[in-house]
Amino acid sequence: MTVDTGTAGGAALVIAAMAAVSFLTRAAGFFLMRFVAVTPLVEAWLRALPLAVMGAILAPIAVHGGPPEWIGFAATFLVWRVKGDDILAALAGVVAVAAARALIG
Amino acid sequence: MSAIFTRAGFRRGFLEGLPLTPGMAAFGLIYGVLAAKAGVGVVTAGVASVVVFAGTAQLLALHSWNSPDVLVASLVAVLAMNARYFLFGAAMQPWMRGLPPHIAYPSLFLLVDANWAAAMKEREEGRNDVAVFVGLGTAFMLGWTAGTLAGAGFGGLLGDTRRLGLDFFLPAFFFVLACGFWKGKADLVPLLVGGGIALAVDAVGGGSWHVLAGGLAGSVAGAYARRRGATA
C-alpha cells in the first residue's frame, strides 16, 4: 500500500496509524496480563526483548560507521558512566561525532 | 491494596518531572529539526509528538517519510521501538490494579521509560498513587512537544544536520539505554543474536525490518539461553 505524505490526508493517515499502534503497544501488555500466566520462559523473553532490539539497531550503525561513530559511542559511554544521565550522554555523543567528522571527515 | 488517583499525586509527579523536561525538550528539538529536514510540516510534527509520543519510533519513521511504503515502514518502526512497552505495560498491571479502565487506559497513553521506572520505584516503596505517574508523563509531554515545535520551526537555521552529528543522537541514546539494561553476561545472548540477525537482514533488504527480525530472534534466543542457564 502506497501513501503520499506530501498530501495533508496522507500525512494525517500515517500519523494517526502511528498513534494507534503506539497506544496499542502501551496498553496491550497491561491488558493481556489479566489473562496470561507469566511463565518463567515468558518472563525471560520479555526481559531479553529490550536488549535484542537495541543490539539490532546498533549493530549496523557500528559496523557500517567509521572512526567518528566509534569515537561517538566511546564519548557517550564515558559521559553516561560519569554523569549517569541518558540524554546528556547522547548529546555528548552528538558533539563528539560532529567534532570527529570535522577533524577526520 | 487498590491503586488510587489523587490531585496531590498528579502535582507531585508533575513537579518531580520538571527537572527532566529540558532533556525531553532537547530530544524533541532534534526530532523537530530532522522532521523539518524530511519535509514534515511544523504542525504535523507537533501533532505527531503529542499523539504518537514515542521519540525513538518517530525518529526512525522519518527515514521512510518520503518513500512509497511509508505506512508499513512507520508502523514497523513504532512496533519495533515501542516493543519494550509491552513489557512495561505488563509490569504496570499489579501496581494499577483496582483503577477503573476509564482512568487506567488514558494513564497508559503517557507511558515512557522514565515514568515507568518511577512507577516501579513507587511500587517498591509501597506507594500506590497512579496520578504521580500521569503527572510525570504530562511534564515530559510538554517538554517533548515544545522542543519539537521549536526544532521544526527554527531548525532550518542550523544547516547540515549530519555535519552537526544530529543523526547520531538516536544511536547514542539507544546505546546508553542498552548499557542501563545490561545486568550481566547472560545479556550477551540477546544482544549478539539480535545484532547478528539484524546485520544479515540489513544486508539483504532495506527499511527497518532488521530491527524487528533481530529483536525477535535475539529475545527468543535470550529467553532460552536464560532458562537453560537457570536449570543447568
Short mmCIF file of C-alpha atoms in Angstrom, two decimals, chain A residues 1-47:
data_model
loop_
_atom_site.label_atom_id
_atom_site.label_comp_id
_atom_site.label_asym_id
_atom_site.label_seq_id
_atom_site.Cartn_x
_atom_site.Cartn_y
_atom_site.Cartn_z
CA MET A 1 0.00 0.00 0.00
CA THR A 2 1.47 3.34 -1.02
CA VAL A 3 0.76 6.64 0.75
CA ASP A 4 1.87 10.11 -0.32
CA THR A 5 2.85 12.12 2.76
CA GLY A 6 3.09 15.18 0.54
CA THR A 7 -0.70 15.46 0.80
CA ALA A 8 -2.42 16.53 4.04
CA GLY A 9 -4.59 13.38 4.01
CA GLY A 10 -1.60 11.08 3.51
CA ALA A 11 0.39 12.67 6.33
CA ALA A 12 -2.64 12.57 8.65
CA LEU A 13 -3.23 8.90 7.86
CA VAL A 14 0.36 7.94 8.68
CA ILE A 15 0.38 9.94 11.95
CA ALA A 16 -3.00 8.55 13.02
CA ALA A 17 -1.92 4.98 12.31
CA MET A 18 1.34 5.51 14.21
CA ALA A 19 -0.58 6.96 17.15
CA ALA A 20 -2.95 3.98 17.23
CA VAL A 21 -0.12 1.43 17.16
CA SER A 22 1.89 3.43 19.69
CA PHE A 23 -1.01 3.39 22.16
CA LEU A 24 -1.59 -0.31 21.44
CA THR A 25 1.98 -1.14 22.50
CA ARG A 26 1.44 0.75 25.77
CA ALA A 27 -1.93 -0.80 26.59
CA ALA A 28 -1.61 -4.35 25.21
CA GLY A 29 0.81 -5.74 27.79
CA PHE A 30 -1.29 -4.24 30.58
CA PHE A 31 -4.49 -5.67 29.10
CA LEU A 32 -3.10 -9.13 28.35
CA MET A 33 -1.56 -9.54 31.78
CA ARG A 34 -5.10 -10.04 33.08
CA PHE A 35 -5.27 -13.30 31.11
CA VAL A 36 -1.72 -14.51 30.52
CA ALA A 37 0.15 -16.60 33.02
CA VAL A 38 3.71 -15.28 33.10
CA THR A 39 5.71 -18.50 32.94
CA PRO A 40 9.47 -18.29 33.56
CA LEU A 41 10.02 -18.57 29.80
CA VAL A 42 7.65 -15.67 29.03
CA GLU A 43 9.35 -13.58 31.70
CA ALA A 44 12.78 -14.41 30.31
CA TRP A 45 11.58 -13.45 26.83
CA LEU A 46 10.19 -10.09 28.00
CA ARG A 47 13.43 -9.44 29.85
#
